[in-house]
Amino acid sequence: MHSISATLEVLYWHVGAKVGIFPTVKPGLLTDENLPTAGGYVNGGLHSTLRTAYTGTASYLASPLPPVFVGAPTEKYNYASVSPFLKEGVEAFCLTAVAPIQRVKLLIQCQDEMIKSGRLSKPYKGIVDCFARTISNEGFLSLWRGNIPNVINFFSNKVISVGLTTYLMTLSNYKKDKDARWKSFFKSFAAGCFVVVATQFVVYPLDYARTRLANDIKTSNKIEERQFNGLMDVYRKTLRSDGIAGLYRGCPIFCVRSILQQGLYVVMHAFFKPNVLLSLVRLQDNILARIVMDGGTAVCRNVATYPLDTVDRRMMMTSGEVRKYRSSIHAFSEIIKNEGVESLYKGAGASILQMLAICAILFVGSGAWKSYVSTKKNKSAADGVSKKKNESAGDYQSTSIITTKWRSGRKD
């Protein structure tokens, strides 16, 4: 049950800026509890840079072993080895399920840039109005526009960040038990910052394409057709007008935001200790309590750094346009000067709604997964008992036959 809460890190992934997809390294991936150790099954779970999604059944059918080391599960129902793939599937499903809310968030967040470029005639009045106008003008399925590069971004980010993390920990010969607490903290945080920057160098163009496709709208009067016809068309037109720099416009401010979010994650868990707070009220094993706690910390990180996300998206929208921001600082000053500070938080409500939707999905999904595992365990146990009964019955029948033949022989 504790491992199910690991899946909640998708709250940061998708929701924040990228929490999505998370085109940033997973926060907390490099904190003490997640640092890789020597391979092997210990206390029922395989130690790696990714937490297992279910670790309570590794020794269920295994023969008795010493209390610390548990043999690798090789039984028919190998929950522990399947769990990482299940976790990735759950996160990808969450991204697709909340994609309509994500698109509405991007439309509200970038509407002022679309108005300046003439792509949008009037601003959206809110989340409901944005949903209604989008469905009316483009159709219901258009709410998932931009989701394909988002999912590709998610898996690419995951593979690259985990690979780099493992490599860095091996390269630095990190030893959790020997390094001092603060030394290990700064080493982990520095490595995490490097992973964020290195990963974004590869996957940022996917996030750029997602943003441009999501904000490529059709109007009710249909005077203008869509600006882009797909993922490759975004790259082709951007490279033609702005070169490679157009694909990375806004990347520096995004890296700053990702580093700040990772720092906030570490600070909040180091000083406020959410797990300890849950333990004090005896809710450490309560799934709903963990979802609420992780969701609350994700909302705090998101709101604190949301203006940086707005600047990032607004800078993306100027690629291919005549008017561009010279830098992120220039974008900040122009937005505040011409539109006010509140413009930096446009779309924040949709972002929080997206996090709440993910919380609901995780709560329902965790209950379904718990029921599935329980059913499998009961079925496996029943099969084991039935097999033993059949073996006992077979042994008894064989003994009876031998006894009968022996007695019959004596009679003759």
XYZ file of C-alpha atoms in Angstrom:
412
model
C 0.000 0.000 0.000
C 2.913 2.296 0.739
C 4.216 1.752 -2.777
C 0.998 2.978 -4.352
C 1.830 6.445 -3.071
C 4.974 6.375 -5.217
C 2.697 6.606 -8.219
C 1.533 9.955 -6.875
C 4.752 11.512 -8.107
C 2.870 11.822 -11.373
C 1.174 14.748 -9.607
C 4.402 16.640 -9.991
C 5.204 15.138 -13.353
C 2.150 16.136 -15.171
C 0.711 18.978 -13.299
C 3.334 21.472 -12.500
C 4.682 22.558 -15.721
C 5.298 19.383 -17.056
C 4.005 17.508 -14.753
C 3.667 16.099 -17.467
C 4.791 15.680 -18.415
C 6.708 15.994 -16.634
C 9.498 17.000 -18.989
C 11.621 17.328 -15.983
C 13.356 14.828 -13.793
C 11.046 13.381 -11.201
C 11.442 15.384 -7.995
C 12.749 13.356 -5.157
C 14.316 10.866 -7.562
C 17.673 11.769 -6.117
C 16.704 12.126 -2.490
C 18.114 9.749 0.101
C 15.274 7.264 0.019
C 15.421 6.868 -3.762
C 19.158 6.655 -4.358
C 20.181 3.403 -6.017
C 21.914 0.760 -3.975
C 23.540 -2.511 -4.889
C 21.116 -4.699 -6.810
C 19.214 -7.407 -5.033
C 15.921 -8.174 -3.423
C 15.933 -6.716 0.051
C 12.930 -6.677 2.360
C 10.698 -7.787 -0.460
C 11.581 -5.187 -3.098
C 14.209 -4.742 -5.767
C 16.327 -1.666 -5.051
C 16.580 0.581 -8.085
C 16.107 4.230 -9.068
C 12.412 3.494 -9.597
C 10.217 2.455 -6.724
C 8.277 -0.744 -7.168
C 4.518 -0.375 -7.390
C 3.808 -3.372 -5.217
C 6.245 -4.949 -2.796
C 4.122 -6.921 -0.409
C 3.970 -10.275 -2.210
C 7.557 -11.018 -3.185
C 7.887 -13.638 -0.471
C 4.295 -14.825 -0.511
C 5.002 -18.261 -1.983
C 8.737 -18.273 -1.460
C 10.397 -20.749 0.838
C 11.522 -19.421 4.246
C 14.661 -17.289 4.056
C 16.585 -15.091 6.481
C 14.523 -12.082 7.648
C 16.409 -9.471 5.599
C 17.025 -10.998 2.193
C 14.123 -12.284 0.148
C 14.612 -14.366 -2.964
C 13.680 -12.970 -6.342
C 10.051 -13.859 -7.034
C 9.742 -16.565 -9.656
C 6.244 -17.754 -8.915
C 3.323 -17.654 -11.270
C 1.972 -14.347 -9.945
C 5.080 -12.222 -9.984
C 3.621 -8.921 -8.755
C 6.916 -7.261 -7.868
C 8.469 -7.673 -11.318
C 5.314 -6.488 -13.106
C 4.760 -3.437 -10.905
C 7.192 -0.962 -12.565
C 5.479 -1.471 -15.925
C 2.100 -1.075 -14.284
C 3.238 2.177 -12.679
C 4.342 3.609 -16.036
C 1.052 2.546 -17.582
C -0.935 4.215 -14.802
C 0.981 7.469 -15.243
C 0.526 7.418 -19.041
C -3.190 6.736 -18.573
C -3.454 9.668 -16.155
C -1.802 11.958 -18.701
C -4.236 10.958 -21.422
C -7.263 11.109 -19.119
C -6.543 14.691 -18.039
C -5.335 15.868 -21.472
C -8.533 17.929 -22.089
C -7.955 19.881 -18.877
C -4.306 20.341 -19.825
C -5.260 21.814 -23.193
C -7.746 24.206 -21.591
C -5.037 25.278 -19.150
C -2.662 26.037 -22.042
C -5.333 27.920 -24.000
C -6.186 30.166 -21.039
C -2.530 30.613 -20.146
C -1.465 31.678 -23.656
C -4.629 33.461 -24.810
C -3.053 36.924 -24.682
C -0.324 35.883 -27.126
C -2.958 34.418 -29.463
C -4.940 37.660 -29.310
C -1.816 39.659 -30.198
C -1.120 37.424 -33.192
C -4.747 37.560 -34.362
C -5.438 33.854 -33.789
C -8.040 34.527 -31.071
C -10.766 37.153 -31.402
C -11.746 37.538 -27.740
C -10.412 36.193 -24.426
C -11.897 33.213 -22.627
C -14.169 34.011 -19.689
C -13.050 30.977 -17.703
C -12.574 27.225 -17.739
C -16.184 26.409 -18.672
C -16.237 28.996 -21.470
C -12.956 27.657 -22.850
C -14.288 24.089 -22.857
C -17.546 25.167 -24.527
C -15.918 27.266 -27.257
C -13.304 24.638 -28.039
C -15.865 21.839 -28.382
C -18.221 24.074 -30.386
C -15.566 25.229 -32.863
C -13.341 22.152 -33.133
C -15.264 19.139 -31.828
C -14.950 17.008 -28.702
C -11.884 15.026 -29.805
C -9.947 18.257 -30.325
C -9.544 18.420 -26.540
C -6.801 15.795 -26.948
C -4.893 17.852 -29.521
C -1.213 17.842 -28.539
C -1.482 14.715 -26.388
C 0.689 12.527 -28.658
C 3.885 14.590 -28.244
C 3.003 14.848 -24.555
C 3.002 11.048 -24.109
C 6.187 10.678 -26.182
C 7.738 13.374 -24.010
C 6.730 11.495 -20.856
C 8.348 8.184 -21.787
C 11.441 9.833 -23.306
C 11.925 11.943 -20.205
C 11.503 8.931 -17.942
C 14.060 6.786 -19.789
C 16.674 9.543 -20.072
C 16.354 10.874 -16.515
C 16.460 7.436 -14.891
C 19.415 6.375 -17.039
C 21.364 9.540 -16.245
C 20.563 9.245 -12.546
C 21.834 5.673 -12.365
C 24.968 6.590 -14.313
C 25.749 9.590 -12.096
C 25.326 7.623 -8.892
C 27.633 4.911 -10.231
C 30.154 7.459 -11.495
C 30.300 9.338 -8.194
C 30.579 6.088 -6.198
C 27.777 7.287 -3.932
C 27.489 5.429 -0.634
C 24.418 6.448 1.307
C 25.538 4.900 4.590
C 29.018 6.448 4.559
C 28.365 9.937 3.219
C 27.368 12.633 5.689
C 23.723 13.708 5.585
C 24.338 17.185 4.145
C 27.039 15.933 1.808
C 24.684 13.355 0.354
C 21.914 15.978 0.166
C 23.956 18.460 -1.884
C 25.427 15.712 -4.028
C 21.945 14.410 -4.805
C 20.526 17.874 -5.461
C 23.423 18.838 -7.767
C 23.036 15.599 -9.686
C 19.302 16.220 -9.965
C 19.862 19.702 -11.395
C 22.264 18.300 -13.969
C 19.780 15.598 -14.952
C 17.036 18.223 -15.391
C 19.134 20.344 -17.753
C 20.526 17.391 -19.708
C 17.114 15.785 -20.117
C 15.479 18.999 -21.283
C 18.094 19.450 -23.976
C 16.694 16.291 -25.566
C 12.952 16.430 -24.847
C 12.186 20.171 -24.758
C 11.271 20.310 -28.486
C 8.500 17.795 -27.747
C 7.068 20.063 -25.071
C 7.329 22.988 -27.472
C 5.390 21.034 -30.112
C 2.753 20.035 -27.550
C 2.240 23.677 -26.557
C 1.973 24.930 -30.141
C -0.456 22.174 -31.172
C -2.645 22.708 -28.096
C -2.875 26.443 -28.831
C -3.528 25.959 -32.549
C -7.242 26.715 -32.626
C -10.065 27.001 -35.137
C -12.420 29.962 -34.897
C -16.192 29.820 -35.251
C -16.166 31.905 -38.445
C -13.512 29.559 -39.904
C -11.701 32.484 -41.537
C -8.380 30.919 -40.648
C -7.434 27.274 -40.839
C -5.090 25.620 -38.393
C -1.535 26.873 -38.278
C -0.010 23.377 -37.995
C -1.034 20.021 -39.455
C 0.806 17.824 -36.982
C 3.965 17.233 -34.980
C 6.380 17.192 -37.920
C 4.715 20.248 -39.454
C 5.427 22.174 -36.231
C 9.115 21.328 -36.481
C 9.311 22.040 -40.204
C 7.711 25.490 -39.991
C 9.597 26.487 -36.834
C 12.981 25.488 -38.259
C 12.196 27.352 -41.469
C 11.290 30.603 -39.679
C 13.458 30.619 -36.527
C 15.987 27.838 -36.884
C 16.908 25.475 -34.068
C 16.639 28.336 -31.554
C 12.884 28.442 -32.152
C 12.483 24.938 -30.719
C 14.295 25.923 -27.508
C 12.734 29.331 -26.889
C 11.850 29.450 -23.186
C 14.020 26.459 -22.264
C 16.297 28.327 -19.793
C 13.382 29.617 -17.699
C 11.840 26.155 -17.746
C 15.059 24.621 -16.401
C 15.070 27.245 -13.626
C 11.493 26.342 -12.738
C 12.263 22.621 -12.708
C 15.231 23.136 -10.386
C 13.135 25.322 -8.070
C 10.395 22.701 -7.966
C 12.880 19.980 -7.121
C 14.344 22.208 -4.406
C 10.880 22.902 -2.985
C 10.104 19.191 -3.003
C 13.243 18.377 -1.016
C 12.750 21.288 1.405
C 9.087 20.491 2.063
C 9.822 16.828 2.736
C 12.914 17.618 4.824
C 11.351 20.239 7.104
C 7.628 19.483 7.105
C 8.053 15.695 6.803
C 4.610 14.764 5.381
C 5.162 11.072 6.136
C 5.892 11.863 9.784
C 2.772 14.020 10.018
C 0.688 11.161 8.662
C 2.285 8.788 11.158
C 1.383 11.075 14.065
C -2.303 10.758 13.206
C -1.885 7.066 12.294
C -2.775 7.592 8.638
C 0.533 6.493 7.122
C -1.154 3.488 5.470
C -4.272 5.360 4.378
C -4.282 5.750 0.593
C -6.616 8.756 0.551
C -4.528 10.562 3.181
C -1.365 10.022 1.149
C -3.057 11.258 -2.016
C -4.277 14.399 -0.241
C -0.837 15.029 1.311
C 1.095 14.520 -1.931
C -1.511 16.474 -3.873
C -1.270 19.367 -1.409
C 2.504 19.584 -1.689
C 2.217 19.409 -5.491
C -0.273 22.304 -5.488
C 2.071 24.392 -3.331
C 5.018 23.791 -5.662
C 2.881 24.471 -8.699
C 1.433 27.754 -7.445
C 4.813 29.002 -6.198
C 6.486 28.515 -9.587
C 3.511 29.008 -11.925
C 4.581 32.473 -13.196
C 7.773 30.884 -14.554
C 5.671 28.372 -16.462
C 3.577 31.185 -17.938
C 6.675 33.020 -19.151
C 7.996 29.776 -20.629
C 4.774 29.100 -22.571
C 4.390 32.688 -23.701
C 7.926 32.669 -25.090
C 7.189 29.438 -26.970
C 4.221 31.106 -28.633
C 6.417 33.827 -30.181
C 8.406 31.393 -32.340
C 7.478 32.063 -35.950
C 5.963 35.455 -35.052
C 7.313 38.888 -35.914
C 7.281 40.115 -32.312
C 9.477 38.150 -29.905
C 10.685 38.542 -26.348
C 14.427 39.174 -26.102
C 14.756 37.098 -22.937
C 12.747 35.689 -20.056
C 13.398 38.856 -18.032
C 12.091 40.952 -20.916
C 9.024 38.701 -21.123
C 8.383 39.114 -17.384
C 8.612 42.896 -17.568
C 6.424 43.169 -20.679
C 3.692 40.917 -19.312
C 3.542 42.691 -15.946
C 3.724 46.150 -17.554
C 1.016 45.597 -20.178
C -1.253 42.974 -18.597
C -0.655 43.027 -14.851
C 0.641 40.435 -12.405
C -2.609 38.449 -12.565
C -1.803 37.539 -16.164
C 1.073 35.387 -14.885
C -1.469 33.168 -13.111
C -3.928 32.672 -15.954
C -4.740 28.985 -16.248
C -3.645 28.204 -12.682
C -7.193 27.170 -11.769
C -7.261 24.628 -14.604
C -3.861 23.366 -13.481
C -5.162 22.748 -9.948
C -8.294 21.097 -11.387
C -6.010 18.814 -13.360
C -4.227 17.774 -10.169
C -7.538 17.044 -8.459
C -8.569 14.888 -11.415
C -5.322 12.922 -11.159
C -5.920 12.459 -7.417
C -9.369 11.028 -8.148
C -7.998 8.658 -10.799
C -5.240 7.458 -8.497
C -7.653 6.900 -5.619
C -10.028 4.822 -7.740
C -7.163 3.028 -9.481
C -5.370 2.172 -6.246
C -8.554 0.629 -4.869
C -9.023 -1.430 -8.025
C -5.389 -2.565 -7.955
C -5.635 -3.550 -4.290
C -8.747 -5.604 -5.051
C -7.028 -7.264 -8.029
C -3.948 -8.224 -6.014
C -6.105 -9.540 -3.168
C -8.092 -11.693 -5.605
C -4.914 -13.085 -7.151
C -3.456 -13.886 -3.743
C -6.613 -15.668 -2.622
C -6.806 -17.622 -5.866
C -3.153 -18.599 -5.632
C -3.596 -19.708 -2.019
C -6.697 -21.724 -2.924
C -4.840 -23.406 -5.794
C -2.016 -24.298 -3.422
C -4.381 -25.850 -0.886
C -6.222 -27.757 -3.626
C -2.952 -29.075 -5.027
C -1.856 -30.319 -1.602
C -5.219 -32.042 -1.077
C -4.952 -33.756 -4.460
C -1.415 -34.894 -3.687
C -2.529 -36.235 -0.297
C -5.470 -38.045 -1.891
C -3.177 -39.556 -4.515
C -0.727 -40.787 -1.883
C -3.581 -42.322 0.132
C -4.983 -44.083 -2.951
C -1.566 -45.523 -3.870
C -1.080 -46.781 -0.299
C -4.516 -48.441 -0.348
C -3.758 -50.242 -3.613
C -0.428 -51.547 -2.312
C -2.026 -52.722 0.949
C -4.819 -54.505 -0.920
C -2.390 -56.298 -3.220
C -0.205 -57.325 -0.276
C -3.159 -58.771 1.606
C -4.449 -60.504 -1.528
C -1.041 -62.088 -2.050
C -0.997 -63.451 1.484
C -4.434 -64.979 0.973
C -3.354 -66.847 -2.134
